[in-house]
Structure formats: structure tokens, C-alpha cells
Amino acid sequence: MAIGNLQAVAESGAFLVTSEIGPPKGADPDAVRKAARVMKGCVDAVNLTDNQTAVVRISSVAAAVLVQQEGVEAVVQMTVRDRNRIALQSDVLGLAALGIKNVVCMSGDHPCNGNHPAAKPVYDLDSITWLQTVVQMTRDGKFQCGEEMKKKPELFVGAVENPFAPPYEYRPIRLGKKVDAGARYIQTQCAFDLDYLRRFMADVVKLGLHEQVKILVGITPMKSAKMARHMQTNVPGLQVPEAVCRRMEAAADPKEEGLAIAVETIHAVREIPGVAGIHLMPVMWEDVVPLVVERAGLLPRPTVEIATTA
Amino acid sequence: MGNALEWIGSKLYTGLVWFEYCAKHPIFGCRLCGTCKLHDLGLTCPMTCPKQLRNGPCGGVRANGHCEVKPEMECRWVRIERRARKYWPKSWWHPRHINPPVRWDLQATSSWLNYLYNVDKHKEEYEEIKAKQQ
């Protein structure tokens, strides 16, 4: 029985589309609400980032509640950077009680590049043991210590992976660890260089992991040539080919070109065996999501009836 | 079997912890986590990773295989994977085994004694690995 819309669409076998909203650096709920309204109807669920790039923002749980009030299903990202196992588990209970259906577990950007570089990086658990903990809570109703709880949270639990960073041979095995830990879906880092992705997916298919987990490939539509260059040189863990940067620089309308590249990437990604969906990461450019989804031919989104477990 | 933790506070125990630190810190950068994984992970300490990741690299590894936080340092997991794959006996390197989270209550205790007396529960871990391999 599906817990929420994302799981229902995933189990129906349809090609998945998720997107992402970065909560604002201030107590303004309207920015989140507006972004959610833009994405309503064109995605299956929306991720809320957890203080991305280690910059303080509205908490991902609070933003998820705002998004769900607008009628869009939320996926709460939870990093192990800022909270120890007690706070993390407490937040999982809290968000489940607030009616959130999906959680994604990850390690999170180190505070060194954020706006509080002197902060203590917690990393009490790592992304995989944290994932294991959430799965143990939702499946067995047990805390990390082994103690049982009264009512277990019902959540569709996912994780992330980056096929574009070394050690390349180890990445599929690490994905295997996440599958073993109980992840049901994986969202990847932004894909620009598809050769890396093809090699990664070939290994994933060889290990049979694509049958156990839904893999959603990250897509970022670029707004300008400057952004492409920035992502190429300053963001570790991303592979932006020189050809893509040149194309952005040569374009008369960079926004239109960025959109075209994103749509082309989606078409190419759909051809790769084992890919089950896309995860759109529009950085500060939420308005582009409906355009990308429409031009990629992924509308209308499937409506699947969710069986209530009550 | 006795409990190695009962000796905490005795001079001999403190001396042993000091000795362990002096032996392992200059070479491996030991942080005295108390649950040593050097022997499982290609003689590379995962606690020297800025995120102290025990189950694989984060997503921020630079294209040259170096750390996103300390650009001059090779990613601990790039090193673990390379060393273990090249030099480690197959019976020791279990790339898909999930290492349990660090037990912070064992910090600054002797990992050698914790291993000897199975305080770190490594025996259960090895049984789990064996069961998976069958």
C-alpha cells in the first residue's frame, strides 16, 4: 500500500518527476508557497533542501508543511551535518506526525563553505547509517538503539548518490549499500556529462540494483553561461563538459539554451537502462520547472489513487 | 570474559591509551574513537575525513580525487578503496558491508582492548558478513 503520491506513482511504474525548492534565507513563507504553486501538477513530489550549502534557511520540515498546505507532496531532505541521532530521530517522528510522507537521507555539505564556517560539523551518523536508522524506525518501529516505539512513522525513504565524483568504481557499490540499508528511491547529483552516468548505470544494472530501487537522475536547467562556468570550476563533485559551457556562452538567449539543454538531457537520460525518473534541481529558478516538464513530454503527471492505511 | 571498560581510570589503562595514540596518530592520524577500523579499511582512518564518514565517500569529492573541505588531502575513501582493492586480501575487504555508527561513549578508550574483549562488537559484524557471503 502506498504511503503517498510519490510511492504510488513509483509503484505504478510510471516515469517519475520530482523537483526541489530551496527554502529562503529569512522567515518569509510566501517564497516557498509561491514556488510550490508553480510546481503544482507538474511534479510527483517536491524536495525541500536542508540548509543547502550549509547556509541557514527555513528548516526543511517547516517548509515541507508550507508546501503540503499548497497541495503539493513534500520530500524532506535530512542531513546528518547539524543534528545527532537523537535530534534526527525526533525530527522524523515530528515530520511524520505533521503528515509528511517522504524523507531523503544524506550527509550534507560541510559547514566550511557555508555562512557559519565556525560551526561544529556533527556527522554523528553517516548518510548510510542514518538511512538504516530511518528504515528501522519505519519498518520495525524501533529506534537506532533498538528500543521500540509506540506508533511507527510511515514514510517512503530515499537516498542520494553522485555518479560524477571519484572513486567512480566504488560509487555503484556504495549505492548497493544504500539499497541494502533500505532505500526505495535514489536521487542523483546534476547530470551534465552523460558518459559518467552511462558507465555508472551499466554497473548498477550489472549489480541488479535498478530492480530494487528507483533511480531519479538529477537535472539542473542553467540560467546563464556564468552559472555553467561556476558549476564547472567551483562546485566539487560536478562534471560540466566544456561543450556545454561553450554552448551556453555562444547562445543569444542563455535561458532558452539552458532549458533546451535540460530537455535534451532528459531525453538522453530516458534512453539509459535502469533510469526510473528525473529529479529537477532549478537553483533559484523555480518558474522553469513546468516548461521543462512540458517540453520533455512528461505531462500530464499520472494521478494514482493512494490507499489510506489509517 | 571481563569488561575492558572497567579499567578506565587506572594508570595502566591511561598509559595504554597514550601508547595507542602515540603509535597510531603520527602514522594514521588516529582520533582515539575507540572503535578502530584501520584493519578493515586499507589502513586508512575514516575519522580523519572531515565528515568522519565510515561507509563511503560523500558527493563532494573533487575530480582529482581530493577532499572538498581540505583540497590538499586525498579523499579518505578514494584512498581506502584504492588501497583495499589493490593490496588487501579479499577476505578482509568487504566493500558493501555497512559499518555501524561510531560509539561516542567509547571515545578515548583503547580500541585494542575493545577489540580483544569484543566491546566494539566486531565479532557480530564479521558473522553478519559471513552470513551475507553464503
CSV table of C-alpha atoms in Angstrom, one decimal:
chain,number,residue,atom,x,y,z
A,1,MET,CA,0.0,0.0,0.0
A,2,ALA,CA,1.4,3.3,-1.0
A,3,ILE,CA,2.1,5.9,1.7
A,4,GLY,CA,1.9,8.9,-0.5
A,5,ASN,CA,1.7,10.1,-4.1
A,6,LEU,CA,5.4,9.6,-4.8
A,7,GLN,CA,5.4,6.0,-3.8
A,8,ALA,CA,2.1,5.4,-5.6
A,9,VAL,CA,3.5,6.7,-8.9
A,10,ALA,CA,6.8,4.8,-8.3
A,11,GLU,CA,4.9,1.6,-7.8
A,12,SER,CA,2.7,2.2,-10.9
A,13,GLY,CA,5.8,2.0,-13.0
A,14,ALA,CA,5.4,5.5,-14.5
A,15,PHE,CA,8.5,7.7,-15.2
A,16,LEU,CA,9.0,9.8,-12.0
A,17,VAL,CA,9.4,13.5,-11.9
A,18,THR,CA,10.4,15.3,-8.7
A,19,SER,CA,11.7,18.8,-8.2
A,20,GLU,CA,13.3,20.9,-5.5
A,21,ILE,CA,12.7,24.1,-3.6
A,22,GLY,CA,15.4,25.8,-1.6
A,23,PRO,CA,13.8,27.5,1.4
A,24,PRO,CA,14.6,31.2,1.7
A,25,LYS,CA,17.2,32.9,4.0
A,26,GLY,CA,14.5,34.6,6.1
A,27,ALA,CA,11.2,33.9,7.8
A,28,ASP,CA,9.2,34.5,4.6
A,29,PRO,CA,6.6,31.7,3.9
A,30,ASP,CA,5.4,33.2,0.7
A,31,ALA,CA,8.5,32.4,-1.3
A,32,VAL,CA,8.0,28.7,-0.5
A,33,ARG,CA,4.3,28.8,-1.2
A,34,LYS,CA,4.8,30.6,-4.5
A,35,ALA,CA,7.4,28.1,-5.7
A,36,ALA,CA,5.0,25.2,-4.6
A,37,ARG,CA,2.1,26.8,-6.6
A,38,VAL,CA,4.3,27.0,-9.7
A,39,MET,CA,5.2,23.3,-9.5
A,40,LYS,CA,1.8,22.0,-8.6
A,41,GLY,CA,0.6,19.4,-11.1
A,42,CYS,CA,3.8,19.1,-13.0
A,43,VAL,CA,5.8,17.0,-10.5
A,44,ASP,CA,5.0,14.0,-8.3
A,45,ALA,CA,6.7,15.5,-5.2
A,46,VAL,CA,8.9,18.4,-4.3
A,47,ASN,CA,12.1,18.1,-2.2
A,48,LEU,CA,12.8,20.7,0.5
A,49,THR,CA,16.5,21.2,1.0
A,50,ASP,CA,18.0,21.1,4.4
A,51,ASN,CA,20.1,24.3,4.8
A,52,GLN,CA,21.8,23.6,1.5
A,53,THR,CA,25.4,24.7,1.1
A,54,ALA,CA,25.4,25.0,4.9
A,55,VAL,CA,23.6,28.3,4.8
A,56,VAL,CA,20.9,28.9,7.4
A,57,ARG,CA,17.4,28.9,5.9
A,58,ILE,CA,13.9,27.9,6.9
A,59,SER,CA,14.0,24.4,8.2
A,60,SER,CA,13.1,21.7,5.7
A,61,VAL,CA,10.4,20.3,7.9
A,62,ALA,CA,8.7,23.7,8.3
A,63,ALA,CA,9.0,24.4,4.6
A,64,ALA,CA,7.5,20.9,3.8
A,65,VAL,CA,4.4,21.8,5.8
A,66,LEU,CA,4.0,25.0,3.8
A,67,VAL,CA,4.4,23.1,0.6
A,68,GLN,CA,1.8,20.5,1.6
A,69,GLN,CA,-0.6,23.3,2.6
A,70,GLU,CA,-0.5,24.3,-1.1
A,71,GLY,CA,-1.5,20.7,-2.1
A,72,VAL,CA,1.9,19.5,-3.3
A,73,GLU,CA,3.5,16.4,-1.8
A,74,ALA,CA,6.8,17.2,0.0
A,75,VAL,CA,10.0,15.2,0.3
A,76,VAL,CA,12.0,16.3,3.3
A,77,GLN,CA,15.8,16.2,2.9
A,78,MET,CA,17.5,15.4,6.1
A,79,THR,CA,21.3,15.8,6.5
A,80,VAL,CA,23.4,14.4,9.3
A,81,ARG,CA,25.5,17.6,9.4
A,82,ASP,CA,23.7,19.5,12.0
A,83,ARG,CA,21.9,17.0,14.3
A,84,ASN,CA,23.0,14.0,16.3
A,85,ARG,CA,21.0,10.8,16.3
A,86,ILE,CA,18.6,11.9,19.0
A,87,ALA,CA,17.6,15.2,17.2
A,88,LEU,CA,17.4,13.4,13.8
A,89,GLN,CA,15.1,10.7,15.1
A,90,SER,CA,13.0,13.2,17.0
A,91,ASP,CA,12.5,15.2,13.8
A,92,VAL,CA,11.5,12.1,11.9
A,93,LEU,CA,8.8,11.4,14.4
A,94,GLY,CA,7.8,15.1,14.2
A,95,LEU,CA,7.5,15.3,10.5
A,96,ALA,CA,5.6,12.0,10.2
A,97,ALA,CA,3.2,13.4,12.8
A,98,LEU,CA,2.7,16.5,10.7
A,99,GLY,CA,1.7,14.4,7.7
A,100,ILE,CA,4.8,14.3,5.6
A,101,LYS,CA,5.2,11.2,3.5
A,102,ASN,CA,8.7,11.2,2.1
A,103,VAL,CA,12.2,11.6,3.5
A,104,VAL,CA,15.6,11.6,1.8
A,105,CYS,CA,18.7,10.9,3.9
A,106,MET,CA,22.1,12.4,3.0
A,107,SER,CA,25.3,13.6,4.7
A,108,GLY,CA,25.1,17.2,3.7
A,109,ASP,CA,27.5,19.9,2.6
A,110,HIS,CA,30.3,20.6,5.1
A,111,PRO,CA,29.9,23.9,7.1
A,112,CYS,CA,33.3,25.2,5.8
A,113,ASN,CA,31.8,26.8,2.7
A,114,GLY,CA,28.5,28.0,4.4
A,115,ASN,CA,27.7,31.2,6.2
A,116,HIS,CA,28.8,29.7,9.6
A,117,PRO,CA,32.2,28.2,8.9
A,118,ALA,CA,33.0,28.0,12.6
A,119,ALA,CA,30.0,25.7,13.3
A,120,LYS,CA,30.6,22.2,14.7
A,121,PRO,CA,30.1,19.7,11.9
A,122,VAL,CA,28.1,17.0,13.7
A,123,TYR,CA,28.1,13.9,11.5
A,124,ASP,CA,27.2,11.7,14.4
A,125,LEU,CA,25.8,9.2,11.9
A,126,ASP,CA,26.8,9.0,8.3
A,127,SER,CA,24.3,9.0,5.4
A,128,ILE,CA,24.0,5.2,5.2
A,129,THR,CA,23.7,4.5,8.9
A,130,TRP,CA,21.2,7.4,9.1
A,131,LEU,CA,19.2,5.8,6.2
A,132,GLN,CA,19.4,2.5,8.1
A,133,THR,CA,18.0,4.2,11.2
A,134,VAL,CA,15.0,5.8,9.4
A,135,VAL,CA,14.2,2.4,7.7
A,136,GLN,CA,14.4,0.7,11.1
A,137,MET,CA,12.0,3.3,12.5
A,138,THR,CA,9.5,3.0,9.7
A,139,ARG,CA,9.7,-0.7,9.1
A,140,ASP,CA,10.3,-2.2,12.5
A,141,GLY,CA,9.2,0.6,14.7
A,142,LYS,CA,12.5,0.6,16.5
A,143,PHE,CA,14.9,3.5,17.4
A,144,GLN,CA,18.6,3.3,16.5
A,145,CYS,CA,19.3,2.0,20.0
A,146,GLY,CA,16.9,-0.9,19.4
A,147,GLU,CA,14.2,0.3,21.7
A,148,GLU,CA,10.6,0.0,20.4
A,149,MET,CA,8.3,3.0,19.9
A,150,LYS,CA,4.5,3.2,20.3
A,151,LYS,CA,3.5,4.3,16.9
A,152,LYS,CA,5.9,3.9,14.0
A,153,PRO,CA,6.2,6.7,11.4
A,154,GLU,CA,5.0,5.9,7.9
A,155,LEU,CA,7.5,7.2,5.4
A,156,PHE,CA,8.8,6.5,1.9
A,157,VAL,CA,12.5,6.6,2.4
A,158,GLY,CA,15.1,7.5,-0.2
A,159,ALA,CA,18.7,8.5,-0.5
A,160,VAL,CA,21.1,10.3,-2.9
A,161,GLU,CA,24.1,9.3,-5.0
A,162,ASN,CA,26.7,11.1,-7.0
A,163,PRO,CA,27.9,9.2,-10.1
A,164,PHE,CA,30.1,12.2,-11.1
A,165,ALA,CA,32.7,12.1,-8.3
A,166,PRO,CA,35.6,9.7,-7.6
A,167,PRO,CA,36.1,6.9,-6.7
A,168,TYR,CA,34.0,6.0,-9.8
A,169,GLU,CA,34.3,2.2,-9.4
A,170,TYR,CA,33.1,2.4,-5.8
A,171,ARG,CA,30.0,4.5,-6.4
A,172,PRO,CA,27.7,1.6,-7.6
A,173,ILE,CA,28.9,-0.4,-4.6
A,174,ARG,CA,28.0,2.5,-2.3
A,175,LEU,CA,24.6,2.6,-4.0
A,176,GLY,CA,24.4,-1.1,-3.2
A,177,LYS,CA,25.0,-0.3,0.5
A,178,LYS,CA,22.1,2.2,0.4
A,179,VAL,CA,19.8,-0.4,-1.2
A,180,ASP,CA,20.9,-2.9,1.5
A,181,ALA,CA,20.1,-0.2,4.1
A,182,GLY,CA,16.6,0.0,2.7
A,183,ALA,CA,16.4,3.0,0.3
A,184,ARG,CA,13.4,2.8,-2.0
A,185,TYR,CA,14.5,5.6,-4.4
A,186,ILE,CA,17.7,7.4,-5.2
A,187,GLN,CA,18.1,11.0,-6.4
A,188,THR,CA,21.4,11.7,-8.1
A,189,GLN,CA,23.6,14.8,-8.4
A,190,CYS,CA,23.0,17.0,-11.5
A,191,ALA,CA,23.8,15.2,-14.7
A,192,PHE,CA,25.6,17.1,-17.5
A,193,ASP,CA,28.3,14.6,-18.6
A,194,LEU,CA,26.3,11.6,-19.5
A,195,ASP,CA,29.3,9.3,-20.2
A,196,TYR,CA,29.9,9.1,-16.4
A,197,LEU,CA,26.2,8.4,-15.9
A,198,ARG,CA,26.1,5.6,-18.5
A,199,ARG,CA,29.2,3.9,-17.0
A,200,PHE,CA,27.6,4.2,-13.5
A,201,MET,CA,24.2,2.9,-14.7
A,202,ALA,CA,25.8,0.0,-16.5
A,203,ASP,CA,27.5,-1.2,-13.2
A,204,VAL,CA,24.2,-0.6,-11.4
A,205,VAL,CA,22.3,-2.7,-13.8
A,206,LYS,CA,25.0,-5.4,-13.6
A,207,LEU,CA,24.5,-5.5,-9.8
A,208,GLY,CA,20.8,-5.7,-10.3
A,209,LEU,CA,20.2,-2.6,-8.1
A,210,HIS,CA,17.8,-0.9,-10.6
A,211,GLU,CA,15.2,-3.5,-9.9
A,212,GLN,CA,15.4,-2.9,-6.1
A,213,VAL,CA,15.4,0.9,-6.2
A,214,LYS,CA,14.0,3.7,-8.4
A,215,ILE,CA,16.9,5.9,-9.7
A,216,LEU,CA,16.0,9.5,-10.4
A,217,VAL,CA,18.7,11.4,-12.3
A,218,GLY,CA,19.3,15.0,-11.3
A,219,ILE,CA,18.7,17.7,-14.0
A,220,THR,CA,19.6,21.3,-13.5
A,221,PRO,CA,18.5,23.9,-16.1
A,222,MET,CA,21.2,26.5,-16.3
A,223,LYS,CA,20.3,30.2,-16.3
A,224,SER,CA,23.4,31.7,-17.7
A,225,ALA,CA,26.9,31.0,-19.0
A,226,LYS,CA,28.3,32.3,-15.8
A,227,MET,CA,26.4,29.7,-13.8
A,228,ALA,CA,27.7,27.0,-16.1
A,229,ARG,CA,31.3,28.1,-15.6
A,230,HIS,CA,30.8,28.4,-11.9
A,231,MET,CA,29.4,24.9,-11.7
A,232,GLN,CA,32.3,23.6,-13.8
A,233,THR,CA,35.1,25.2,-11.8
A,234,ASN,CA,33.9,25.9,-8.3
A,235,VAL,CA,31.5,23.1,-7.3
A,236,PRO,CA,33.3,19.9,-6.3
A,237,GLY,CA,31.5,16.7,-7.4
A,238,LEU,CA,30.1,18.1,-10.6
A,239,GLN,CA,31.2,17.3,-14.2
A,240,VAL,CA,30.2,20.1,-16.6
A,241,PRO,CA,31.6,19.4,-20.1
A,242,GLU,CA,33.4,22.2,-21.9
A,243,ALA,CA,31.0,21.8,-24.8
A,244,VAL,CA,28.0,22.7,-22.6
A,245,CYS,CA,29.8,25.8,-21.3
A,246,ARG,CA,30.7,26.9,-24.8
A,247,ARG,CA,27.1,26.3,-25.9
A,248,MET,CA,25.8,28.5,-23.1
A,249,GLU,CA,28.4,31.2,-23.9
A,250,ALA,CA,27.5,31.2,-27.6
A,251,ALA,CA,23.8,31.3,-27.0
A,252,ALA,CA,21.8,34.6,-27.8
A,253,ASP,CA,19.3,33.7,-25.2
A,254,PRO,CA,21.1,31.8,-22.4
A,255,LYS,CA,17.9,31.0,-20.5
A,256,GLU,CA,16.3,29.4,-23.6
A,257,GLU,CA,19.5,27.5,-24.3
A,258,GLY,CA,19.7,26.2,-20.7
A,259,LEU,CA,16.1,25.0,-21.0
A,260,ALA,CA,16.9,23.3,-24.3
A,261,ILE,CA,20.0,21.5,-22.8
A,262,ALA,CA,17.9,20.3,-19.9
A,263,VAL,CA,15.2,18.9,-22.2
A,264,GLU,CA,17.8,17.2,-24.4
A,265,THR,CA,19.5,15.7,-21.3
A,266,ILE,CA,16.1,14.3,-20.1
A,267,HIS,CA,15.5,12.7,-23.5
A,268,ALA,CA,19.0,11.2,-23.4
A,269,VAL,CA,18.7,10.0,-19.8
A,270,ARG,CA,15.4,8.2,-20.5
A,271,GLU,CA,17.3,6.0,-23.0
A,272,ILE,CA,19.7,4.8,-20.3
A,273,PRO,CA,18.7,1.4,-19.0
A,274,GLY,CA,17.8,1.4,-15.3
A,275,VAL,CA,16.7,5.1,-15.0
A,276,ALA,CA,13.3,5.4,-13.4
A,277,GLY,CA,12.8,9.2,-13.3
A,278,ILE,CA,14.3,12.6,-13.1
A,279,HIS,CA,14.8,15.0,-10.2
A,280,LEU,CA,14.8,18.7,-11.3
A,281,MET,CA,17.0,21.0,-9.3
A,282,PRO,CA,16.3,24.5,-10.5
A,283,VAL,CA,18.7,26.6,-8.5
A,284,MET,CA,16.7,29.9,-7.7
A,285,TRP,CA,14.7,29.4,-10.9
A,286,GLU,CA,11.5,27.5,-9.9
A,287,ASP,CA,9.5,29.0,-12.8
A,288,VAL,CA,11.3,26.9,-15.3
A,289,VAL,CA,10.0,23.6,-13.9
A,290,PRO,CA,6.6,23.5,-15.7
A,291,LEU,CA,8.4,24.4,-19.0
A,292,VAL,CA,11.0,21.7,-18.7
A,293,VAL,CA,8.4,19.0,-17.8
A,294,GLU,CA,6.1,20.1,-20.6
A,295,ARG,CA,8.8,20.2,-23.3
A,296,ALA,CA,10.2,16.8,-22.2
A,297,GLY,CA,6.7,15.4,-22.8
A,298,LEU,CA,6.2,14.3,-19.2
A,299,LEU,CA,2.8,16.0,-18.8
A,300,PRO,CA,0.2,15.3,-17.5
A,301,ARG,CA,1.5,13.6,-14.4
A,302,PRO,CA,-0.2,10.4,-13.5
A,303,THR,CA,-2.8,10.5,-10.9
A,304,VAL,CA,-2.7,7.4,-8.8
A,305,GLU,CA,-5.2,6.7,-6.1
A,306,ILE,CA,-3.5,6.4,-2.7
A,307,ALA,CA,-4.8,3.7,-0.4
A,308,THR,CA,-5.1,5.1,3.1
A,309,THR,CA,-3.7,2.8,5.7
A,310,ALA,CA,-5.2,4.5,8.7
B,1,MET,CA,35.0,-12.6,30.0
B,2,GLY,CA,35.9,-9.4,31.7
B,3,ASN,CA,34.9,-6.0,30.7
B,4,ALA,CA,37.8,-3.9,29.3
B,5,LEU,CA,35.9,-0.7,30.2
B,6,GLU,CA,36.2,-1.5,34.0
B,7,TRP,CA,39.8,-0.5,33.9
B,8,ILE,CA,39.2,3.1,32.7
B,9,GLY,CA,40.8,5.5,35.2
B,10,SER,CA,43.6,3.1,36.2
B,11,LYS,CA,47.2,4.3,35.5
B,12,LEU,CA,47.9,1.2,33.4
B,13,TYR,CA,44.8,1.8,31.2
B,14,THR,CA,45.6,5.5,30.7
B,15,GLY,CA,49.2,4.5,29.8
B,16,LEU,CA,47.8,2.0,27.2
B,17,VAL,CA,45.6,4.6,25.6
B,18,TRP,CA,48.5,7.0,25.5
B,19,PHE,CA,50.7,4.4,23.9
B,20,GLU,CA,48.0,3.5,21.3
B,21,TYR,CA,47.6,7.2,20.5
B,22,CYS,CA,51.3,7.7,20.1
B,23,ALA,CA,51.6,4.6,17.9
B,24,LYS,CA,48.7,5.4,15.6
B,25,HIS,CA,48.4,9.2,15.5
B,26,PRO,CA,51.7,10.1,13.7
B,27,ILE,CA,51.1,7.5,11.0
B,28,PHE,CA,47.3,7.3,10.6
B,29,GLY,CA,46.1,10.4,12.3
B,30,CYS,CA,44.3,8.4,15.0
B,31,ARG,CA,41.5,10.3,16.8
B,32,LEU,CA,41.0,7.7,19.6
B,33,CYS,CA,37.5,6.9,18.5
B,34,GLY,CA,37.8,3.6,20.4
B,35,THR,CA,36.3,1.5,17.6
B,36,CYS,CA,39.3,1.2,15.2
B,37,LYS,CA,38.6,0.3,11.6
B,38,LEU,CA,42.1,0.6,10.2
B,39,HIS,CA,42.4,-3.1,9.6
B,40,ASP,CA,39.2,-3.2,7.7
B,41,LEU,CA,39.7,-0.1,5.6
B,42,GLY,CA,43.1,-0.4,3.9
B,43,LEU,CA,45.0,1.1,6.8
B,44,THR,CA,43.2,4.5,6.3
B,45,CYS,CA,41.5,6.1,9.2
B,46,PRO,CA,37.9,7.2,8.3
B,47,MET,CA,37.9,9.5,11.3
B,48,THR,CA,40.4,11.8,9.5
B,49,CYS,CA,37.6,12.5,6.9
B,50,PRO,CA,36.2,16.0,7.8
B,51,LYS,CA,32.7,14.3,7.8
B,52,GLN,CA,34.0,11.2,9.6
B,53,LEU,CA,32.3,9.0,7.1
B,54,ARG,CA,32.6,5.3,7.7
B,55,ASN,CA,30.6,4.0,4.8
B,56,GLY,CA,31.9,5.5,1.7
B,57,PRO,CA,32.7,8.9,0.2
B,58,CYS,CA,30.4,11.9,0.2
B,59,GLY,CA,29.3,13.5,-3.0
B,60,GLY,CA,31.8,16.4,-2.9
B,61,VAL,CA,35.0,14.6,-3.9
B,62,ARG,CA,36.9,16.7,-6.4
B,63,ALA,CA,37.7,15.4,-9.9
B,64,ASN,CA,41.3,14.8,-8.9
B,65,GLY,CA,40.2,12.6,-6.0
B,66,HIS,CA,40.9,15.2,-3.3
B,67,CYS,CA,38.7,16.3,-0.4
B,68,GLU,CA,36.2,19.2,-0.9
B,69,VAL,CA,37.0,20.6,2.6
B,70,LYS,CA,40.8,20.1,2.6
B,71,PRO,CA,41.8,20.4,-1.1
B,72,GLU,CA,45.4,19.3,-0.3
B,73,MET,CA,44.3,16.0,1.2
B,74,GLU,CA,43.3,12.9,-0.9
B,75,CYS,CA,39.7,11.8,-0.1
B,76,ARG,CA,39.9,9.2,2.6
B,77,TRP,CA,37.5,7.0,0.7
B,78,VAL,CA,39.4,7.3,-2.6
B,79,ARG,CA,42.4,6.1,-0.7
B,80,ILE,CA,40.6,3.4,1.2
B,81,GLU,CA,39.1,2.0,-2.0
B,82,ARG,CA,42.4,2.1,-3.9
B,83,ARG,CA,44.5,0.6,-1.2
B,84,ALA,CA,42.0,-2.1,-0.2
B,85,ARG,CA,41.3,-3.1,-3.8
B,86,LYS,CA,45.0,-3.3,-4.6
B,87,TYR,CA,46.7,-4.6,-1.5
B,88,TRP,CA,44.0,-6.1,0.7
B,89,PRO,CA,43.3,-9.8,0.9
B,90,LYS,CA,39.8,-10.4,-0.4
B,91,SER,CA,38.8,-11.9,2.9
B,92,TRP,CA,39.3,-8.6,4.6
B,93,TRP,CA,37.9,-6.1,2.2
B,94,HIS,CA,34.1,-6.1,2.2
B,95,PRO,CA,33.2,-3.1,0.1
B,96,ARG,CA,29.4,-3.5,0.6
B,97,HIS,CA,29.5,-4.1,4.4
B,98,ILE,CA,27.7,-1.4,6.3
B,99,ASN,CA,29.9,-0.2,9.2
B,100,PRO,CA,27.9,0.7,12.3
B,101,PRO,CA,27.9,4.3,13.5
B,102,VAL,CA,30.7,5.4,15.8
B,103,ARG,CA,30.0,4.8,19.5
B,104,TRP,CA,30.9,8.1,21.0
B,105,ASP,CA,30.7,6.6,24.5
B,106,LEU,CA,33.9,4.7,23.6
B,107,GLN,CA,35.9,7.8,22.7
B,108,ALA,CA,39.3,7.9,24.3
B,109,THR,CA,39.2,4.3,25.3
B,110,SER,CA,41.7,1.7,24.0
B,111,SER,CA,40.4,0.3,20.7
B,112,TRP,CA,42.9,-2.6,21.1
B,113,LEU,CA,41.3,-3.7,24.3
B,114,ASN,CA,37.8,-3.0,22.9
B,115,TYR,CA,38.7,-5.4,20.0
B,116,LEU,CA,40.2,-8.0,22.3
B,117,TYR,CA,37.2,-8.1,24.5
B,118,ASN,CA,34.7,-7.5,21.7
B,119,VAL,CA,33.4,-4.3,23.2
B,120,ASP,CA,33.3,-2.9,19.6
B,121,LYS,CA,31.1,-5.9,18.6
B,122,HIS,CA,33.3,-6.7,15.7
B,123,LYS,CA,32.6,-10.4,16.0
B,124,GLU,CA,28.9,-9.8,15.3
B,125,GLU,CA,29.9,-7.7,12.3
B,126,TYR,CA,32.1,-10.5,10.9
B,127,GLU,CA,29.3,-13.0,11.4
B,128,GLU,CA,27.0,-10.7,9.5
B,129,ILE,CA,29.5,-10.5,6.7
B,130,LYS,CA,29.9,-14.3,6.6
B,131,ALA,CA,26.1,-14.8,6.6
B,132,LYS,CA,25.8,-12.4,3.6
B,133,GLN,CA,28.6,-14.2,1.7
B,134,GLN,CA,26.8,-17.6,1.9
